[in-house]
């Protein structure tokens, strides 16, 4: 074996040794950036099961306080949307650190990462309280800048968390009006001065009655009607002024849902206003706004039922 071959083999040996020991010597030289970053921005430690409280604060906006009470999530005292909570923790778990972009506190304003311009996110787990400052959007649509409160290091973080933090309290609230399992619904009654309707199930056949007319609903129409209530979801909530208007309204429509033996399952009071529905479930002190299309399969016209105009 000649001298040139020995030198080549020696260089290859050294290279392989460097690669194999990278994880050890990179930590010693502080080149393992991911370990440093993950330790400082500890988003991943806050899971749905372990977290008890979340605070989201942006100057000039209503603070959002999300708390777990007796196993149920609340947002500013209201029931929270299970989907919104799940989506938040999913977004949290999918965050990844792209890079360290600044160590200079004088640059914080450029990233909108000071407490005046940024979003302050505080999360509580057991006795651990961590506060992060979320800045402006990063170099891509699904990235943003972040740092720990009191820290100088600013990181670009990849993920969709920032968009969720900017949402209003209404976004986080539970908007499910009713959720009645379709298999237990036996009868639906619409009380209306102009278009009353009673739909009754008998051996998987749905019969509709309006005034002195009756008809058997086709399967597709019946399925769409029943699916309206499992679940029926609102678009938002009425303010106090609109709540009073709703309560004083005279021409409401009432939808009764019954189970077996004519057992009442739900009563929904509705009032049509400015191309949307306002609604309330009997027994609940919550007033909803509902998109008009939500009842298109319930408030059926004669031609939908009887095939005549």
XYZ file of C-alpha atoms in Angstrom, residues 38-300:
263
model
C -35.771 24.029 22.968
C -34.665 24.617 26.538
C -35.374 28.354 26.395
C -38.673 28.264 24.440
C -40.311 25.397 26.290
C -43.625 25.322 24.390
C -43.702 21.534 24.202
C -44.007 21.024 27.957
C -47.504 22.545 27.934
C -49.945 19.846 26.880
C -53.721 19.769 27.173
C -53.585 17.329 30.058
C -50.893 19.140 32.033
C -51.863 22.792 31.503
C -54.326 24.419 33.908
C -54.413 28.051 32.756
C -53.621 30.146 29.699
C -53.553 33.930 29.481
C -53.407 35.798 26.151
C -52.885 39.546 26.374
C -52.365 42.188 23.699
C -52.380 45.881 24.519
C -55.695 47.539 23.669
C -57.616 44.255 23.505
C -59.613 42.200 25.986
C -57.448 39.752 27.881
C -58.359 36.128 27.235
C -58.122 33.901 30.315
C -58.598 30.222 29.575
C -58.863 27.979 32.642
C -59.571 24.346 33.329
C -62.293 24.034 35.977
C -63.362 20.573 37.132
C -62.007 19.122 33.921
C -63.851 21.617 31.691
C -62.268 24.561 29.869
C -63.617 28.091 30.352
C -62.807 31.293 28.483
C -63.415 34.478 30.499
C -66.089 32.629 32.476
C -67.871 31.157 29.429
C -67.758 27.545 28.260
C -64.878 27.163 25.830
C -65.045 25.442 22.465
C -63.524 21.976 22.695
C -62.345 22.267 19.093
C -60.656 25.629 19.734
C -58.840 24.185 22.754
C -57.774 21.086 20.835
C -56.569 23.188 17.899
C -54.563 25.428 20.236
C -52.674 22.554 21.845
C -52.177 20.887 18.464
C -50.637 24.091 17.113
C -48.502 24.336 20.250
C -47.195 20.784 19.834
C -46.326 21.357 16.162
C -44.143 24.427 16.738
C -40.530 24.188 15.615
C -37.695 26.657 16.046
C -36.277 27.861 12.744
C -33.412 30.014 13.945
C -32.027 32.446 16.492
C -32.381 35.837 14.779
C -31.188 38.329 17.407
C -29.527 38.621 20.810
C -29.737 42.404 20.931
C -32.650 43.895 22.945
C -32.416 47.046 20.819
C -33.818 44.987 17.940
C -36.973 43.923 19.787
C -39.079 46.730 18.312
C -38.196 45.559 14.788
C -39.756 42.193 15.562
C -42.719 43.740 17.494
C -41.673 41.535 20.356
C -41.818 43.995 23.211
C -44.780 43.815 25.626
C -46.345 46.955 24.144
C -46.595 45.628 20.582
C -46.414 41.866 21.027
C -48.771 39.223 22.376
C -48.050 38.063 25.920
C -48.765 34.356 26.278
C -48.631 32.929 29.804
C -49.203 29.249 30.558
C -49.401 27.442 33.884
C -48.499 23.809 34.501
C -48.463 22.578 38.106
C -46.290 25.212 39.826
C -44.513 26.213 36.613
C -45.454 29.547 35.029
C -43.908 30.425 31.664
C -44.467 33.670 29.791
C -43.620 34.143 26.131
C -43.768 37.269 24.001
C -45.054 36.608 20.484
C -44.055 39.184 17.883
C -44.918 39.871 14.254
C -45.187 37.400 11.415
C -41.899 35.859 10.342
C -40.360 35.388 6.922
C -43.141 33.009 5.871
C -46.922 33.154 6.384
C -46.802 30.365 8.986
C -43.925 31.645 11.100
C -43.500 34.299 13.775
C -40.924 35.768 16.156
C -40.904 34.822 19.829
C -38.892 35.136 23.021
C -39.293 34.403 26.688
C -40.396 37.325 28.845
C -37.333 39.071 30.258
C -35.017 37.423 27.761
C -33.040 39.029 24.964
C -32.851 36.188 22.462
C -35.380 36.380 19.629
C -36.230 33.280 17.600
C -38.155 32.681 14.417
C -40.694 29.951 15.102
C -42.539 27.897 12.508
C -46.206 27.097 13.196
C -49.782 28.419 13.221
C -50.002 29.437 16.890
C -49.915 33.199 16.359
C -53.130 33.259 14.305
C -55.024 31.523 17.105
C -53.753 33.961 19.735
C -55.111 36.886 17.712
C -58.672 35.516 17.700
C -61.383 37.177 19.801
C -63.112 35.728 22.862
C -66.063 34.802 20.617
C -63.790 32.507 18.593
C -62.826 30.598 21.744
C -66.373 30.247 23.126
C -68.455 27.111 22.768
C -70.961 27.772 19.958
C -72.799 24.451 20.002
C -76.464 25.305 20.570
C -77.769 21.740 20.730
C -76.298 18.375 19.846
C -79.076 15.781 19.806
C -78.069 12.298 18.572
C -80.014 11.620 15.393
C -80.971 8.108 16.461
C -83.036 9.336 19.424
C -85.004 12.019 17.552
C -88.583 10.864 16.947
C -90.404 14.104 16.269
C -89.682 17.724 15.322
C -92.310 20.431 15.638
C -91.950 23.925 14.183
C -94.377 26.386 15.768
C -94.960 29.296 13.393
C -97.942 31.508 12.530
C -97.263 31.169 8.797
C -95.441 27.876 8.200
C -95.992 25.421 11.044
C -94.617 21.936 10.522
C -94.640 18.640 12.355
C -92.320 15.844 11.244
C -92.772 12.444 12.897
C -90.787 9.217 12.629
C -92.518 5.838 12.430
C -90.437 2.742 11.620
C -87.715 4.774 9.866
C -90.278 6.642 7.786
C -90.615 10.384 8.330
C -94.033 11.961 7.769
C -94.485 15.714 7.467
C -97.718 17.558 8.269
C -98.619 21.194 7.648
C -102.174 22.298 8.313
C -104.322 19.651 6.574
C -101.606 18.339 4.252
C -99.390 15.319 4.912
C -96.561 13.716 2.966
C -93.794 11.173 3.427
C -90.401 12.858 3.275
C -87.828 11.343 0.957
C -84.798 9.898 2.736
C -82.389 12.656 1.667
C -84.667 15.458 2.899
C -85.296 13.688 6.200
C -81.593 13.056 6.752
C -80.705 16.704 6.139
C -83.442 17.861 8.511
C -82.281 15.604 11.357
C -78.585 16.406 10.744
C -79.333 20.084 11.454
C -79.405 19.335 15.185
C -76.324 17.133 15.611
C -74.826 19.536 16.189
C -76.432 22.922 15.565
C -73.679 25.522 15.863
C -73.935 29.306 16.204
C -71.868 31.899 14.368
C -71.640 34.245 17.358
C -73.451 35.794 20.312
C -75.869 38.672 20.888
C -74.782 41.714 22.873
C -76.954 42.978 25.726
C -78.912 45.416 23.549
C -79.791 42.727 21.001
C -80.640 40.279 23.777
C -83.343 42.674 24.991
C -84.672 43.076 21.451
C -84.823 39.304 21.089
C -86.650 38.847 24.382
C -89.234 41.478 23.432
C -89.807 40.152 19.903
C -93.339 38.880 19.264
C -93.039 36.867 16.056
C -90.648 34.158 17.183
C -90.489 30.662 15.760
C -90.137 27.780 18.213
C -88.638 24.402 17.335
C -89.405 21.493 19.648
C -87.419 18.258 19.417
C -88.855 15.099 20.962
C -87.580 11.612 21.704
C -89.488 8.420 22.378
C -92.783 8.669 24.271
C -92.934 12.331 23.209
C -90.163 13.186 25.676
C -88.913 16.796 25.132
C -85.222 16.890 24.179
C -84.773 20.547 23.241
C -86.687 23.770 22.685
C -85.111 26.412 20.440
C -86.565 29.919 20.208
C -85.742 31.798 16.993
C -86.170 35.309 15.657
C -85.191 36.372 12.142
C -83.337 39.675 12.002
C -81.319 41.300 9.198
C -80.659 38.112 7.202
C -79.610 36.057 10.200
C -81.289 34.158 13.000
C -81.124 35.010 16.663
C -81.701 32.091 18.969
C -81.887 30.794 22.516
C -82.328 27.326 23.958
C -84.937 27.083 26.679
C -83.216 26.821 30.057
C -79.943 28.404 28.917
C -79.101 32.077 29.431
C -77.081 32.312 26.206
C -78.234 34.198 23.116
C -76.810 33.210 19.749
C -76.475 34.511 16.217
C -77.033 31.789 13.631
C -76.263 31.776 9.909
C -79.480 31.768 7.830
C -78.600 28.597 5.905
C -78.540 26.550 9.120
C -82.345 26.185 9.051
C -82.847 25.792 5.316
C -83.445 22.062 5.809
C -85.853 22.596 8.736
C -88.042 25.527 7.701
C -89.213 23.698 4.595
